Short mmCIF file of C-alpha atoms in Angstrom, two decimals:
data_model
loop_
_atom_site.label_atom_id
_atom_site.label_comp_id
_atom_site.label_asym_id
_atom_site.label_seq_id
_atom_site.Cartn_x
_atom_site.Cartn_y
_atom_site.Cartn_z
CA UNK A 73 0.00 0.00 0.00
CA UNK A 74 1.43 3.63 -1.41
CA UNK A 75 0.42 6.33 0.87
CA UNK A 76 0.55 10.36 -0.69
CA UNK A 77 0.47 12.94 1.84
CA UNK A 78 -0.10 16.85 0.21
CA UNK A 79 1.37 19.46 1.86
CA UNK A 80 1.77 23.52 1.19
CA UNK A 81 -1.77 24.85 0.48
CA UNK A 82 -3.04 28.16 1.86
CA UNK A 83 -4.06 31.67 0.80
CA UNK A 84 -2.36 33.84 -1.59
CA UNK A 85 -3.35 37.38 -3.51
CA UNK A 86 -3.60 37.21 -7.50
CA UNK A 87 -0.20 37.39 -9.01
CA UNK A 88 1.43 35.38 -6.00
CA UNK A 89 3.19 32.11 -5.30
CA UNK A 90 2.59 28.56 -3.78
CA UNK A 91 4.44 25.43 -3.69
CA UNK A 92 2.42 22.20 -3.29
CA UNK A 93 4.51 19.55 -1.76
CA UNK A 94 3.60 15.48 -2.32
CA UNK A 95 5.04 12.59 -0.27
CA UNK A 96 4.94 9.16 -0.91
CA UNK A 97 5.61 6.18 1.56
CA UNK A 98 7.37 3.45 0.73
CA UNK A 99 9.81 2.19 -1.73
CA UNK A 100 7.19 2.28 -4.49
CA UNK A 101 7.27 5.92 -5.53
CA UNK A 102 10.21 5.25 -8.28
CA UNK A 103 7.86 2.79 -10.03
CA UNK A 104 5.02 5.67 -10.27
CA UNK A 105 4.14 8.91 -12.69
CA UNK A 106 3.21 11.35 -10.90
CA UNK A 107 -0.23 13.60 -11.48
CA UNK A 108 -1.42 16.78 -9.83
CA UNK A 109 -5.56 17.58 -10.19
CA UNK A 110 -7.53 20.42 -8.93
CA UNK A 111 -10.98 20.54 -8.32
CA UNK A 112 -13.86 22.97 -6.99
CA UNK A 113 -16.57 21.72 -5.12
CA UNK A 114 -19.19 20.66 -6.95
CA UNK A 115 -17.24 20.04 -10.50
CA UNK A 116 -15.21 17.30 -11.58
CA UNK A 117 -11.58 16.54 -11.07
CA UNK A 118 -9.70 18.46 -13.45
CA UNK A 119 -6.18 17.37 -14.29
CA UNK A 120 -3.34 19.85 -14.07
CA UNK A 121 0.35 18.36 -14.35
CA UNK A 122 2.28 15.29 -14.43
CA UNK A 123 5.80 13.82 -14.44
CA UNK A 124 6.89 10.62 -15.18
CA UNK A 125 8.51 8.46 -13.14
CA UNK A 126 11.61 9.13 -14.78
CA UNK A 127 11.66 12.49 -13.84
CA UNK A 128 12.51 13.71 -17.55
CA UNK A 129 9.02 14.25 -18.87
CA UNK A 130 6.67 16.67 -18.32
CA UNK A 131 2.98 17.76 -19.19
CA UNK A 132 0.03 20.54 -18.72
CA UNK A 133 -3.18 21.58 -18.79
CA UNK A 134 -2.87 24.80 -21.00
CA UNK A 135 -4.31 26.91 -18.31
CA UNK A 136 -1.58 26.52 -16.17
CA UNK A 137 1.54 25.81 -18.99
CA UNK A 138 3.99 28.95 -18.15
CA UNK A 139 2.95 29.39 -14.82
CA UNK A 140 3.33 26.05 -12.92
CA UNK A 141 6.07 23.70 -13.34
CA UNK A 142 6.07 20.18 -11.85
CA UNK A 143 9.29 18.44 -10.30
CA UNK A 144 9.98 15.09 -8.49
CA UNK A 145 13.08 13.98 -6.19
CA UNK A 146 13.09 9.84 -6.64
CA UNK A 147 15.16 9.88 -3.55
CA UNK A 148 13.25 11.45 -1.35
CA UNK A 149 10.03 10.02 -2.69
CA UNK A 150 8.62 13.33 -3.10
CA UNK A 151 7.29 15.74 -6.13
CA UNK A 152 6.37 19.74 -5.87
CA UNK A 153 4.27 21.58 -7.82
CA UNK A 154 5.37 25.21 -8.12
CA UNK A 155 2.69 27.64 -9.01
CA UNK A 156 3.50 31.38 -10.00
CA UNK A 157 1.46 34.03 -11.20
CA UNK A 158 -1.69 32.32 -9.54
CA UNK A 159 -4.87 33.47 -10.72
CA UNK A 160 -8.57 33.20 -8.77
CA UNK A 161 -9.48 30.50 -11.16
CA UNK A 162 -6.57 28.62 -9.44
CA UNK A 163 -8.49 28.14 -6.81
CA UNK A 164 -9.19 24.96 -5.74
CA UNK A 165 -8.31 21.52 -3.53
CA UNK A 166 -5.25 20.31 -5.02
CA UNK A 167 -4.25 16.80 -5.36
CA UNK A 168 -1.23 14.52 -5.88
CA UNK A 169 -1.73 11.23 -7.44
CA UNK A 170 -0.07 8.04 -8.61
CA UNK A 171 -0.50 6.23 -11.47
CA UNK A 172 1.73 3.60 -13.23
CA UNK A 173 0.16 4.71 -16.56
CA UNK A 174 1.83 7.44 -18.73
CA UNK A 175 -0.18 9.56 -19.28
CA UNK A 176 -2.87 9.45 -17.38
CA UNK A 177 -5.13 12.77 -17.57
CA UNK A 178 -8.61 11.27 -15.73
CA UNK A 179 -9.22 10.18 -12.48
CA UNK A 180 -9.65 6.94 -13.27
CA UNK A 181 -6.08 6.34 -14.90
CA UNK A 182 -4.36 7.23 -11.06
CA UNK A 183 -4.38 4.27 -8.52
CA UNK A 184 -3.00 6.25 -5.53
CA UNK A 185 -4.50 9.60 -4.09
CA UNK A 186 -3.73 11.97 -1.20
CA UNK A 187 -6.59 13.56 0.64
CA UNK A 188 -5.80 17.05 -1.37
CA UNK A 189 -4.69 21.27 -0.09
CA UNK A 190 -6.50 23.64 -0.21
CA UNK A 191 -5.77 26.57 -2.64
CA UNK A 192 -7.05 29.86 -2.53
CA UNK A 193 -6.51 33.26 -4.13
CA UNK A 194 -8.18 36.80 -3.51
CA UNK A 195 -8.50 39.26 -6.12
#
């Protein structure tokens, strides 16, 4: 069993900054891609980065390409998700996810969740 712990939400103004931090236990992260989703309460999960495994490959919704990038440290079974120039639309609960499929962009294509952070920015 893979557990994903997200860490780094909180409150921020338009134009500001956030790091989202993921954690995996066990030895089982290196044989994982990596996904981040959003989602507002009420809508569905929306799909907003992911890395693979490797560490080498990236990808984006277009809403957030140029203003988030999406990183991963093997060793310390952990991936960020920087996010600059946040907008109000950003907001949402953000989650990390696992998924041994590349590249998974739906829900269903993750086997491994964390219970999500909450994002929000203020105009």
């Amino acid at each position: 069993q893979v557990r994903v712990v997200e860490s780094g939400g909180g409150s921020v103004q338009a134009g500001g900054s956030l790091r989202l931090s993921c954690a995996a236990s066990g030895e089982a992260f290196g044989l994982y891609h990596m996904g981040w989703f959003r989602q507002i309460p009420g809508t569905e999960r929306e799909f907003v980065a992911a890395i693979k495994r490797s560490g080498d490959t990236t990808y984006y919704t277009n809403s957030v390409k140029g203003r988030f990038t999406v990183s991963r440290d093997s060793a310390q079974n952990s991936a960020d998700l920087q996010m600059n120039s946040l907008k109000v639309e950003d907001t949402a609960v953000y989650y990390c996810a696992l998924s041994r499929r590349w590249l998974g962009l739906r829900r269903d294509d993750y086997d491994y969740w964390g219970e999500g952070t909450q994002v929000t920015v203020s105009s």
